[in-house]
Amino acid sequence: NAGVMQNPRHLVRRRGQEARLRCSPMKGHSHVYWYRQLPEEGLKFMVYLQKENIIDESGMPKERFSAEFPKEGPSILRIQQVVRGDSAAYFCASSAAGELETQYFGPGTRLLVL
Amino acid sequence: AQKITQTQPGMFVQEKEAVTLDCTYDTSDQSYGLFWYKQPSSGEMIFLIYQGSYDEQNATEGRYSLNFQKARKSANLVISASQLGDSAMYFCAMREGGSEKLVFGKGTKLTVNP
């Protein structure tokens, strides 16, 4: 059973470009979470989605960041007009309905903004 | 106020010895969950162990056990018989009742010496 997949693993963008991070949850999981980890810090919650719905986006910056989890395909975290402060590791996690206790994490996408 | 406090930025242990990583939490909820994750230098987040607030027994998973002291609001991770491969960052996290997001501590860097 494949784990949570994230791609790309590493992404380099110049200031002002767009970054698109993709996450495929574990098979059978319909809940997806995005977290951001700044250097030397713990993970910070960004957004929680179920298929086609944003359930909790309390951790998302108000501008430039958006997330979706369409009926078909992976979840996408989109960062428009990236700035250097967006450089971080972005982790996706997934859980199964009825087993929300445990979130399983993907390997993360390391975003570097030049 | 910090929801999760990990007071040990770094810990050292000799191979084959046991080590305790501290974690205290702050919540007014009666229902919550506590988690420990391991992050090796390769960067992925590995789920280790989970403790529910209503669980009467301390959680155990192989060499990992969680010393849950509810009245003191502590959830320390005990690793028995340390191995060189245990060298990593360790994060304590909490999920409060009614929320699916995890709140992480700043982590403890464990180094196992041969």
PDB file of C-alpha atoms in Angstrom:
ATOM      1  CA  ASN A   1       0.000   0.000   0.000  1.00  0.00           C
ATOM      2  CA  ALA A   2       1.732   3.143  -1.200  1.00  0.00           C
ATOM      3  CA  GLY A   3       2.121   5.913   1.320  1.00  0.00           C
ATOM      4  CA  VAL A   4       1.365   9.582   0.869  1.00  0.00           C
ATOM      5  CA  MET A   5       3.014  10.849  -2.288  1.00  0.00           C
ATOM      6  CA  GLN A   6       4.203  14.380  -2.800  1.00  0.00           C
ATOM      7  CA  ASN A   7       5.807  15.938  -5.821  1.00  0.00           C
ATOM      8  CA  PRO A   8       7.994  17.535  -6.624  1.00  0.00           C
ATOM      9  CA  ARG A   9      10.356  16.719  -3.777  1.00  0.00           C
ATOM     10  CA  HIS A  10      12.355  19.854  -4.435  1.00  0.00           C
ATOM     11  CA  LEU A  11      11.172  23.011  -6.168  1.00  0.00           C
ATOM     12  CA  VAL A  12      13.133  26.141  -6.964  1.00  0.00           C
ATOM     13  CA  ARG A  13      11.307  29.313  -7.937  1.00  0.00           C
ATOM     14  CA  ARG A  14      12.301  32.905  -8.481  1.00  0.00           C
ATOM     15  CA  ARG A  15      10.492  35.673  -6.648  1.00  0.00           C
ATOM     16  CA  GLY A  16       7.178  36.424  -8.301  1.00  0.00           C
ATOM     17  CA  GLN A  17       6.701  32.997  -9.864  1.00  0.00           C
ATOM     18  CA  GLU A  18       4.022  30.491  -8.943  1.00  0.00           C
ATOM     19  CA  ALA A  19       4.612  27.258  -7.030  1.00  0.00           C
ATOM     20  CA  ARG A  20       2.286  24.276  -7.323  1.00  0.00           C
ATOM     21  CA  LEU A  21       2.743  21.447  -4.861  1.00  0.00           C
ATOM     22  CA  ARG A  22       0.918  18.166  -5.324  1.00  0.00           C
ATOM     23  CA  CYS A  23      -0.157  15.548  -2.804  1.00  0.00           C
ATOM     24  CA  SER A  24      -1.706  12.146  -3.399  1.00  0.00           C
ATOM     25  CA  PRO A  25      -3.119  10.688  -0.165  1.00  0.00           C
ATOM     26  CA  MET A  26      -2.788   7.081   0.874  1.00  0.00           C
ATOM     27  CA  LYS A  27      -5.202   4.734  -0.837  1.00  0.00           C
ATOM     28  CA  GLY A  28      -8.562   4.908   0.863  1.00  0.00           C
ATOM     29  CA  HIS A  29      -7.843   8.217   2.606  1.00  0.00           C
ATOM     30  CA  SER A  30     -10.195  11.093   1.869  1.00  0.00           C
ATOM     31  CA  HIS A  31      -8.811  13.678   4.294  1.00  0.00           C
ATOM     32  CA  VAL A  32      -5.785  15.792   3.425  1.00  0.00           C
ATOM     33  CA  TYR A  33      -3.848  18.262   5.537  1.00  0.00           C
ATOM     34  CA  TRP A  34      -1.077  20.679   4.572  1.00  0.00           C
ATOM     35  CA  TYR A  35       1.614  21.834   6.981  1.00  0.00           C
ATOM     36  CA  ARG A  36       4.588  24.141   6.580  1.00  0.00           C
ATOM     37  CA  GLN A  37       7.934  23.740   8.316  1.00  0.00           C
ATOM     38  CA  LEU A  38      10.288  26.680   8.449  1.00  0.00           C
ATOM     39  CA  PRO A  39      13.976  25.948   9.145  1.00  0.00           C
ATOM     40  CA  GLU A  40      14.629  24.852  12.725  1.00  0.00           C
ATOM     41  CA  GLU A  41      10.902  24.907  13.530  1.00  0.00           C
ATOM     42  CA  GLY A  42       8.098  22.439  14.074  1.00  0.00           C
ATOM     43  CA  LEU A  43       5.316  21.997  11.563  1.00  0.00           C
ATOM     44  CA  LYS A  44       2.547  24.582  11.385  1.00  0.00           C
ATOM     45  CA  PHE A  45      -0.934  23.654  10.184  1.00  0.00           C
ATOM     46  CA  MET A  46      -2.143  25.385   7.055  1.00  0.00           C
ATOM     47  CA  VAL A  47      -5.324  23.772   5.728  1.00  0.00           C
ATOM     48  CA  TYR A  48      -7.528  20.684   6.019  1.00  0.00           C
ATOM     49  CA  LEU A  49      -9.500  19.426   3.063  1.00  0.00           C
ATOM     50  CA  GLN A  50     -11.849  16.631   2.157  1.00  0.00           C
ATOM     51  CA  LYS A  51     -12.754  15.801  -1.409  1.00  0.00           C
ATOM     52  CA  GLU A  52     -13.976  19.042  -3.047  1.00  0.00           C
ATOM     53  CA  ASN A  53     -14.279  20.825   0.308  1.00  0.00           C
ATOM     54  CA  ILE A  54     -12.074  23.029   2.440  1.00  0.00           C
ATOM     55  CA  ILE A  55     -12.874  22.170   6.038  1.00  0.00           C
ATOM     56  CA  ASP A  56     -10.407  24.344   7.959  1.00  0.00           C
ATOM     57  CA  GLU A  57      -8.118  26.949   6.413  1.00  0.00           C
ATOM     58  CA  SER A  58      -7.319  28.792   9.611  1.00  0.00           C
ATOM     59  CA  GLY A  59      -3.570  28.420   9.069  1.00  0.00           C
ATOM     60  CA  MET A  60      -3.461  29.659   5.502  1.00  0.00           C
ATOM     61  CA  PRO A  61      -1.988  33.086   4.807  1.00  0.00           C
ATOM     62  CA  LYS A  62      -4.721  35.413   3.630  1.00  0.00           C
ATOM     63  CA  GLU A  63      -3.106  36.190   0.302  1.00  0.00           C
ATOM     64  CA  ARG A  64      -1.288  34.268  -2.415  1.00  0.00           C
ATOM     65  CA  PHE A  65      -1.964  30.810  -0.950  1.00  0.00           C
ATOM     66  CA  SER A  66      -4.767  28.499  -2.023  1.00  0.00           C
ATOM     67  CA  ALA A  67      -5.508  24.789  -1.787  1.00  0.00           C
ATOM     68  CA  GLU A  68      -7.841  22.369  -3.460  1.00  0.00           C
ATOM     69  CA  PHE A  69      -8.650  18.675  -3.359  1.00  0.00           C
ATOM     70  CA  PRO A  70     -10.697  17.858  -6.445  1.00  0.00           C
ATOM     71  CA  LYS A  71     -12.946  14.872  -6.871  1.00  0.00           C
ATOM     72  CA  GLU A  72     -10.330  13.295  -9.128  1.00  0.00           C
ATOM     73  CA  GLY A  73      -6.603  13.767  -8.801  1.00  0.00           C
ATOM     74  CA  PRO A  74      -4.234  14.990  -6.151  1.00  0.00           C
ATOM     75  CA  SER A  75      -4.564  17.831  -3.708  1.00  0.00           C
ATOM     76  CA  ILE A  76      -2.806  20.992  -4.855  1.00  0.00           C
ATOM     77  CA  LEU A  77      -1.256  23.713  -2.721  1.00  0.00           C
ATOM     78  CA  ARG A  78      -0.709  26.784  -4.854  1.00  0.00           C
ATOM     79  CA  ILE A  79       1.464  29.734  -3.930  1.00  0.00           C
ATOM     80  CA  GLN A  80       1.257  32.723  -6.232  1.00  0.00           C
ATOM     81  CA  GLN A  81       3.947  35.405  -6.552  1.00  0.00           C
ATOM     82  CA  VAL A  82       6.330  33.601  -4.238  1.00  0.00           C
ATOM     83  CA  VAL A  83       8.618  35.557  -1.919  1.00  0.00           C
ATOM     84  CA  ARG A  84      11.789  34.467  -0.158  1.00  0.00           C
ATOM     85  CA  GLY A  85       9.876  33.962   3.086  1.00  0.00           C
ATOM     86  CA  ASP A  86       7.889  31.180   1.423  1.00  0.00           C
ATOM     87  CA  SER A  87      11.029  29.009   1.380  1.00  0.00           C
ATOM     88  CA  ALA A  88      10.179  26.058   3.591  1.00  0.00           C
ATOM     89  CA  ALA A  89       9.301  22.393   3.606  1.00  0.00           C
ATOM     90  CA  TYR A  90       5.643  21.768   2.836  1.00  0.00           C
ATOM     91  CA  PHE A  91       4.207  18.525   4.134  1.00  0.00           C
ATOM     92  CA  CYS A  92       0.990  16.853   3.206  1.00  0.00           C
ATOM     93  CA  ALA A  93      -0.682  14.311   5.479  1.00  0.00           C
ATOM     94  CA  SER A  94      -3.717  12.131   5.010  1.00  0.00           C
ATOM     95  CA  SER A  95      -6.112  10.189   7.167  1.00  0.00           C
ATOM     96  CA  ALA A  96      -9.044   7.889   6.634  1.00  0.00           C
ATOM     97  CA  ALA A  97     -12.620   8.752   7.546  1.00  0.00           C
ATOM     98  CA  GLY A  98     -13.300   7.020  10.842  1.00  0.00           C
ATOM     99  CA  GLU A  99      -9.588   6.920  11.626  1.00  0.00           C
ATOM    100  CA  LEU A 100      -8.939  10.596  11.975  1.00  0.00           C
ATOM    101  CA  GLU A 101      -6.641  10.091  14.941  1.00  0.00           C
ATOM    102  CA  THR A 102      -3.605   9.299  12.891  1.00  0.00           C
ATOM    103  CA  GLN A 103      -2.271  11.448  10.086  1.00  0.00           C
ATOM    104  CA  TYR A 104       0.331   9.888   7.834  1.00  0.00           C
ATOM    105  CA  PHE A 105       2.783  12.272   6.276  1.00  0.00           C
ATOM    106  CA  GLY A 106       4.312  12.434   2.846  1.00  0.00           C
ATOM    107  CA  PRO A 107       8.017  13.077   2.302  1.00  0.00           C
ATOM    108  CA  GLY A 108       7.506  16.812   1.876  1.00  0.00           C
ATOM    109  CA  THR A 109       8.316  19.327  -0.845  1.00  0.00           C
ATOM    110  CA  ARG A 110      11.271  21.600  -0.206  1.00  0.00           C
ATOM    111  CA  LEU A 111      10.559  24.966  -1.783  1.00  0.00           C
ATOM    112  CA  LEU A 112      13.433  27.358  -2.318  1.00  0.00           C
ATOM    113  CA  VAL A 113      12.690  30.857  -3.528  1.00  0.00           C
ATOM    114  CA  LEU A 114      15.635  32.667  -5.042  1.00  0.00           C
TER     115      LEU A 114
ATOM    116  CA  ALA B   1       0.604  30.402  25.330  1.00  0.00           C
ATOM    117  CA  GLN B   2       2.397  27.475  23.745  1.00  0.00           C
ATOM    118  CA  LYS B   3       0.141  24.492  23.230  1.00  0.00           C
ATOM    119  CA  ILE B   4       3.030  22.021  23.066  1.00  0.00           C
ATOM    120  CA  THR B   5       6.298  22.559  24.884  1.00  0.00           C
ATOM    121  CA  GLN B   6       9.411  20.525  24.303  1.00  0.00           C
ATOM    122  CA  THR B   7      12.035  21.896  26.652  1.00  0.00           C
ATOM    123  CA  GLN B   8      15.000  19.872  25.396  1.00  0.00           C
ATOM    124  CA  PRO B   9      16.454  21.300  22.170  1.00  0.00           C
ATOM    125  CA  GLY B  10      18.994  18.480  22.108  1.00  0.00           C
ATOM    126  CA  MET B  11      19.563  15.179  23.881  1.00  0.00           C
ATOM    127  CA  PHE B  12      22.403  12.688  23.809  1.00  0.00           C
ATOM    128  CA  VAL B  13      22.195   8.997  24.705  1.00  0.00           C
ATOM    129  CA  GLN B  14      24.544   6.047  24.509  1.00  0.00           C
ATOM    130  CA  GLU B  15      23.611   3.227  22.212  1.00  0.00           C
ATOM    131  CA  LYS B  16      21.524   0.536  23.963  1.00  0.00           C
ATOM    132  CA  GLU B  17      20.440   2.862  26.759  1.00  0.00           C
ATOM    133  CA  ALA B  18      16.949   4.268  27.290  1.00  0.00           C
ATOM    134  CA  VAL B  19      16.104   7.928  26.803  1.00  0.00           C
ATOM    135  CA  THR B  20      13.109  10.081  27.703  1.00  0.00           C
ATOM    136  CA  LEU B  21      12.047  13.022  25.564  1.00  0.00           C
ATOM    137  CA  ASP B  22       9.852  15.511  27.377  1.00  0.00           C
ATOM    138  CA  CYS B  23       6.590  16.983  26.173  1.00  0.00           C
ATOM    139  CA  THR B  24       4.038  19.054  28.055  1.00  0.00           C
ATOM    140  CA  TYR B  25       0.795  20.304  26.592  1.00  0.00           C
ATOM    141  CA  ASP B  26      -1.842  22.895  27.302  1.00  0.00           C
ATOM    142  CA  THR B  27      -5.509  22.367  26.584  1.00  0.00           C
ATOM    143  CA  SER B  28      -8.843  22.896  28.283  1.00  0.00           C
ATOM    144  CA  ASP B  29     -10.506  20.179  26.209  1.00  0.00           C
ATOM    145  CA  GLN B  30     -11.411  16.857  27.797  1.00  0.00           C
ATOM    146  CA  SER B  31     -10.971  14.984  24.542  1.00  0.00           C
ATOM    147  CA  TYR B  32      -7.646  15.244  22.778  1.00  0.00           C
ATOM    148  CA  GLY B  33      -4.911  13.140  21.232  1.00  0.00           C
ATOM    149  CA  LEU B  34      -1.164  13.208  21.615  1.00  0.00           C
ATOM    150  CA  PHE B  35       1.316  12.087  18.990  1.00  0.00           C
ATOM    151  CA  TRP B  36       5.023  11.641  18.519  1.00  0.00           C
ATOM    152  CA  TYR B  37       6.711  11.879  15.133  1.00  0.00           C
ATOM    153  CA  LYS B  38      10.315  11.219  14.135  1.00  0.00           C
ATOM    154  CA  GLN B  39      12.051  13.298  11.475  1.00  0.00           C
ATOM    155  CA  PRO B  40      15.414  11.872  10.373  1.00  0.00           C
ATOM    156  CA  SER B  41      17.931  13.946   8.452  1.00  0.00           C
ATOM    157  CA  SER B  42      16.309  12.814   5.208  1.00  0.00           C
ATOM    158  CA  GLY B  43      13.347  14.978   6.187  1.00  0.00           C
ATOM    159  CA  GLU B  44      10.297  12.735   6.162  1.00  0.00           C
ATOM    160  CA  MET B  45       7.879  12.677   9.111  1.00  0.00           C
ATOM    161  CA  ILE B  46       7.406   9.210  10.587  1.00  0.00           C
ATOM    162  CA  PHE B  47       4.486   8.502  12.918  1.00  0.00           C
ATOM    163  CA  LEU B  48       5.641   6.726  16.077  1.00  0.00           C
ATOM    164  CA  ILE B  49       2.917   6.561  18.691  1.00  0.00           C
ATOM    165  CA  TYR B  50      -0.497   7.901  19.674  1.00  0.00           C
ATOM    166  CA  GLN B  51      -2.206   8.404  23.060  1.00  0.00           C
ATOM    167  CA  GLY B  52      -5.848   9.359  23.455  1.00  0.00           C
ATOM    168  CA  SER B  53      -6.864  11.437  26.437  1.00  0.00           C
ATOM    169  CA  TYR B  54      -9.322   8.778  27.579  1.00  0.00           C
ATOM    170  CA  ASP B  55      -6.884   5.892  27.219  1.00  0.00           C
ATOM    171  CA  GLU B  56      -6.127   4.507  30.650  1.00  0.00           C
ATOM    172  CA  GLN B  57      -3.072   2.557  29.597  1.00  0.00           C
ATOM    173  CA  ASN B  58       0.113   4.166  28.376  1.00  0.00           C
ATOM    174  CA  ALA B  59       0.599   3.581  24.665  1.00  0.00           C
ATOM    175  CA  THR B  60       3.429   1.322  23.545  1.00  0.00           C
ATOM    176  CA  GLU B  61       4.778   0.506  20.078  1.00  0.00           C
ATOM    177  CA  GLY B  62       7.817  -1.723  20.079  1.00  0.00           C
ATOM    178  CA  ARG B  63      10.702   0.198  21.647  1.00  0.00           C
ATOM    179  CA  TYR B  64       8.562   3.327  21.987  1.00  0.00           C
ATOM    180  CA  SER B  65       6.308   4.030  24.928  1.00  0.00           C
ATOM    181  CA  LEU B  66       4.437   7.131  25.920  1.00  0.00           C
ATOM    182  CA  ASN B  67       4.508   8.091  29.595  1.00  0.00           C
ATOM    183  CA  PHE B  68       1.132   9.826  29.850  1.00  0.00           C
ATOM    184  CA  GLN B  69       0.555  11.797  33.046  1.00  0.00           C
ATOM    185  CA  LYS B  70      -2.774  13.524  32.554  1.00  0.00           C
ATOM    186  CA  ALA B  71      -2.800  15.557  35.759  1.00  0.00           C
ATOM    187  CA  ARG B  72       0.607  16.977  34.917  1.00  0.00           C
ATOM    188  CA  LYS B  73      -0.303  17.382  31.240  1.00  0.00           C
ATOM    189  CA  SER B  74       2.786  15.577  30.140  1.00  0.00           C
ATOM    190  CA  ALA B  75       3.279  13.004  27.390  1.00  0.00           C
ATOM    191  CA  ASN B  76       6.923  12.014  27.430  1.00  0.00           C
ATOM    192  CA  LEU B  77       8.326   9.617  24.845  1.00  0.00           C
ATOM    193  CA  VAL B  78      10.518   6.817  26.145  1.00  0.00           C
ATOM    194  CA  ILE B  79      12.802   5.032  23.693  1.00  0.00           C
ATOM    195  CA  SER B  80      14.298   1.858  25.085  1.00  0.00           C
ATOM    196  CA  ALA B  81      17.516   0.242  23.875  1.00  0.00           C
ATOM    197  CA  SER B  82      18.530   3.181  21.681  1.00  0.00           C
ATOM    198  CA  GLN B  83      19.973   2.465  18.278  1.00  0.00           C
ATOM    199  CA  LEU B  84      22.155   4.618  16.052  1.00  0.00           C
ATOM    200  CA  GLY B  85      19.248   4.899  13.644  1.00  0.00           C
ATOM    201  CA  ASP B  86      17.202   6.636  16.333  1.00  0.00           C
ATOM    202  CA  SER B  87      19.262   9.794  15.831  1.00  0.00           C
ATOM    203  CA  ALA B  88      16.724  12.307  14.518  1.00  0.00           C
ATOM    204  CA  MET B  89      14.432  15.176  15.423  1.00  0.00           C
ATOM    205  CA  TYR B  90      11.442  14.148  17.496  1.00  0.00           C
ATOM    206  CA  PHE B  91       8.236  16.162  17.518  1.00  0.00           C
ATOM    207  CA  CYS B  92       5.390  15.983  19.979  1.00  0.00           C
ATOM    208  CA  ALA B  93       1.981  17.036  18.649  1.00  0.00           C
ATOM    209  CA  MET B  94      -1.578  17.397  19.904  1.00  0.00           C
ATOM    210  CA  ARG B  95      -4.983  17.281  18.298  1.00  0.00           C
ATOM    211  CA  GLU B  96      -7.694  18.946  20.362  1.00  0.00           C
ATOM    212  CA  GLY B  97     -11.298  17.774  20.398  1.00  0.00           C
ATOM    213  CA  GLY B  98     -13.350  19.273  17.591  1.00  0.00           C
ATOM    214  CA  SER B  99     -10.313  20.046  15.484  1.00  0.00           C
ATOM    215  CA  GLU B 100      -8.456  17.855  13.074  1.00  0.00           C
ATOM    216  CA  LYS B 101      -5.294  19.906  12.888  1.00  0.00           C
ATOM    217  CA  LEU B 102      -2.143  18.877  14.703  1.00  0.00           C
ATOM    218  CA  VAL B 103      -0.232  21.412  16.766  1.00  0.00           C
ATOM    219  CA  PHE B 104       3.462  20.636  16.958  1.00  0.00           C
ATOM    220  CA  GLY B 105       6.191  21.440  19.430  1.00  0.00           C
ATOM    221  CA  LYS B 106       9.554  22.797  18.315  1.00  0.00           C
ATOM    222  CA  GLY B 107      11.182  19.387  18.533  1.00  0.00           C
ATOM    223  CA  THR B 108      14.089  17.684  20.269  1.00  0.00           C
ATOM    224  CA  LYS B 109      17.174  16.607  18.408  1.00  0.00           C
ATOM    225  CA  LEU B 110      18.284  13.200  19.661  1.00  0.00           C
ATOM    226  CA  THR B 111      21.810  11.979  19.029  1.00  0.00           C
ATOM    227  CA  VAL B 112      22.667   8.364  19.784  1.00  0.00           C
ATOM    228  CA  ASN B 113      26.362   7.823  20.422  1.00  0.00           C
ATOM    229  CA  PRO B 114      28.092   4.513  19.692  1.00  0.00           C
TER     230      PRO B 114
END
